[in-house]
mmCIF file of C-alpha atoms in Angstrom:
data_model
loop_
_atom_site.group_PDB
_atom_site.id
_atom_site.type_symbol
_atom_site.label_atom_id
_atom_site.label_comp_id
_atom_site.label_asym_id
_atom_site.label_seq_id
_atom_site.Cartn_x
_atom_site.Cartn_y
_atom_site.Cartn_z
ATOM 1 C CA UNK A 1 -0.038 -0.176 0.211
ATOM 2 C CA UNK A 2 1.312 3.445 -1.133
ATOM 3 C CA UNK A 3 0.235 6.714 0.991
ATOM 4 C CA UNK A 4 0.605 10.319 -0.240
ATOM 5 C CA UNK A 5 0.231 13.396 1.374
ATOM 6 C CA UNK A 6 0.637 17.065 0.489
ATOM 7 C CA UNK A 7 0.928 19.835 3.174
ATOM 8 C CA UNK A 8 -0.020 22.998 2.327
ATOM 9 C CA UNK A 9 0.552 26.288 4.407
ATOM 10 C CA UNK A 10 -1.128 28.981 3.600
ATOM 11 C CA UNK A 11 -0.751 32.596 5.256
ATOM 12 C CA UNK A 12 -3.899 34.939 4.936
ATOM 13 C CA UNK A 13 -2.798 37.861 7.317
ATOM 14 C CA UNK A 14 -3.926 40.857 6.257
ATOM 15 C CA UNK A 15 -7.459 39.560 5.664
ATOM 16 C CA UNK A 16 -8.820 42.590 8.121
ATOM 17 C CA UNK A 17 -11.809 45.029 6.866
ATOM 18 C CA UNK A 18 -10.227 47.729 4.907
ATOM 19 C CA UNK A 19 -11.756 50.308 6.821
ATOM 20 C CA UNK A 20 -10.283 49.538 9.912
ATOM 21 C CA UNK A 21 -6.904 48.745 8.659
ATOM 22 C CA UNK A 22 -7.104 51.850 6.968
ATOM 23 C CA UNK A 23 -4.785 50.369 4.066
ATOM 24 C CA UNK A 24 -4.050 51.960 0.559
ATOM 25 C CA UNK A 25 -2.567 51.519 -2.614
ATOM 26 C CA UNK A 26 -1.170 47.962 -3.456
ATOM 27 C CA UNK A 27 -1.857 46.768 0.638
ATOM 28 C CA UNK A 28 -5.639 47.787 0.136
ATOM 29 C CA UNK A 29 -5.508 45.593 -3.319
ATOM 30 C CA UNK A 30 -3.638 42.666 -1.279
ATOM 31 C CA UNK A 31 -6.368 42.996 1.141
ATOM 32 C CA UNK A 32 -9.294 42.808 -1.494
ATOM 33 C CA UNK A 33 -7.510 39.647 -2.943
ATOM 34 C CA UNK A 34 -7.250 37.893 0.120
ATOM 35 C CA UNK A 35 -10.613 38.471 1.140
ATOM 36 C CA UNK A 36 -12.158 37.433 -1.762
ATOM 37 C CA UNK A 37 -10.179 34.132 -1.876
ATOM 38 C CA UNK A 38 -11.324 33.619 1.518
ATOM 39 C CA UNK A 39 -14.890 34.276 0.338
ATOM 40 C CA UNK A 40 -14.361 31.507 -2.377
ATOM 41 C CA UNK A 41 -13.154 29.000 0.234
ATOM 42 C CA UNK A 42 -16.200 29.747 2.042
ATOM 43 C CA UNK A 43 -17.825 28.682 -1.121
ATOM 44 C CA UNK A 44 -16.226 25.476 -1.530
ATOM 45 C CA UNK A 45 -16.460 24.314 1.995
ATOM 46 C CA UNK A 46 -20.104 24.855 1.651
ATOM 47 C CA UNK A 47 -20.460 23.025 -1.700
ATOM 48 C CA UNK A 48 -18.785 20.192 -0.165
ATOM 49 C CA UNK A 49 -21.003 20.383 2.983
ATOM 50 C CA UNK A 50 -23.749 20.213 0.850
ATOM 51 C CA UNK A 51 -22.820 17.640 -1.384
ATOM 52 C CA UNK A 52 -23.464 19.372 -4.373
ATOM 53 C CA UNK A 53 -22.549 18.593 -7.799
ATOM 54 C CA UNK A 54 -20.191 21.436 -8.532
ATOM 55 C CA UNK A 55 -17.787 22.564 -6.208
ATOM 56 C CA UNK A 56 -16.012 25.971 -7.681
ATOM 57 C CA UNK A 57 -12.607 25.466 -6.895
ATOM 58 C CA UNK A 58 -11.769 27.231 -10.017
ATOM 59 C CA UNK A 59 -13.115 30.662 -8.476
ATOM 60 C CA UNK A 60 -9.973 31.991 -6.978
ATOM 61 C CA UNK A 61 -5.763 30.643 -7.090
ATOM 62 C CA UNK A 62 -6.392 29.723 -3.680
ATOM 63 C CA UNK A 63 -8.787 27.403 -4.006
ATOM 64 C CA UNK A 64 -7.844 25.944 -7.359
ATOM 65 C CA UNK A 65 -4.030 24.939 -5.715
ATOM 66 C CA UNK A 66 -5.839 23.495 -2.608
ATOM 67 C CA UNK A 67 -8.568 21.553 -4.678
ATOM 68 C CA UNK A 68 -6.654 18.122 -4.365
ATOM 69 C CA UNK A 69 -6.849 18.278 -0.641
ATOM 70 C CA UNK A 70 -10.170 19.730 0.026
ATOM 71 C CA UNK A 71 -12.092 16.943 -1.484
ATOM 72 C CA UNK A 72 -12.582 13.056 -1.532
ATOM 73 C CA UNK A 73 -9.946 11.517 1.448
ATOM 74 C CA UNK A 74 -8.393 15.229 2.246
ATOM 75 C CA UNK A 75 -8.267 16.550 5.737
ATOM 76 C CA UNK A 76 -8.098 20.128 6.354
ATOM 77 C CA UNK A 77 -7.041 22.078 9.722
ATOM 78 C CA UNK A 78 -7.325 26.051 10.139
ATOM 79 C CA UNK A 79 -5.728 27.937 12.494
ATOM 80 C CA UNK A 80 -7.352 31.189 13.211
ATOM 81 C CA UNK A 81 -4.980 34.160 15.139
ATOM 82 C CA UNK A 82 -7.544 36.489 16.644
ATOM 83 C CA UNK A 83 -6.654 39.480 19.009
ATOM 84 C CA UNK A 84 -8.311 39.600 22.455
ATOM 85 C CA UNK A 85 -9.117 43.108 23.024
ATOM 86 C CA UNK A 86 -12.274 44.435 22.939
ATOM 87 C CA UNK A 87 -12.026 46.865 19.996
ATOM 88 C CA UNK A 88 -11.606 43.935 17.864
ATOM 89 C CA UNK A 89 -14.093 41.816 19.058
ATOM 90 C CA UNK A 90 -16.019 42.102 15.756
ATOM 91 C CA UNK A 91 -13.220 41.037 13.789
ATOM 92 C CA UNK A 92 -12.526 38.158 15.999
ATOM 93 C CA UNK A 93 -16.199 36.757 15.822
ATOM 94 C CA UNK A 94 -15.943 37.358 12.223
ATOM 95 C CA UNK A 95 -12.983 35.043 11.463
ATOM 96 C CA UNK A 96 -14.556 32.725 14.244
ATOM 97 C CA UNK A 97 -17.584 31.899 12.278
ATOM 98 C CA UNK A 98 -15.420 31.487 9.070
ATOM 99 C CA UNK A 99 -13.518 29.006 10.905
#
């Protein structure tokens, strides 16, 4: 029997809300791209959970690259770094709901 494994480490730091981070220029574009990728990842998780016939892996580079690991017998683990400050409660709650 041959076992095959794959490990992907993806850093999605910078996914905070633009209004809070006050990012501009290239950093704002990067934040928007990260948030779009996270949204697409959520769509993939939703489609897999509902056992839909079409899973939208091609909606972002992130989900396209992770496709072999997300479906079938693949296992996924997500770490969420949260800020314990009261001012960050909304962002923390949003992150935990996604995870």
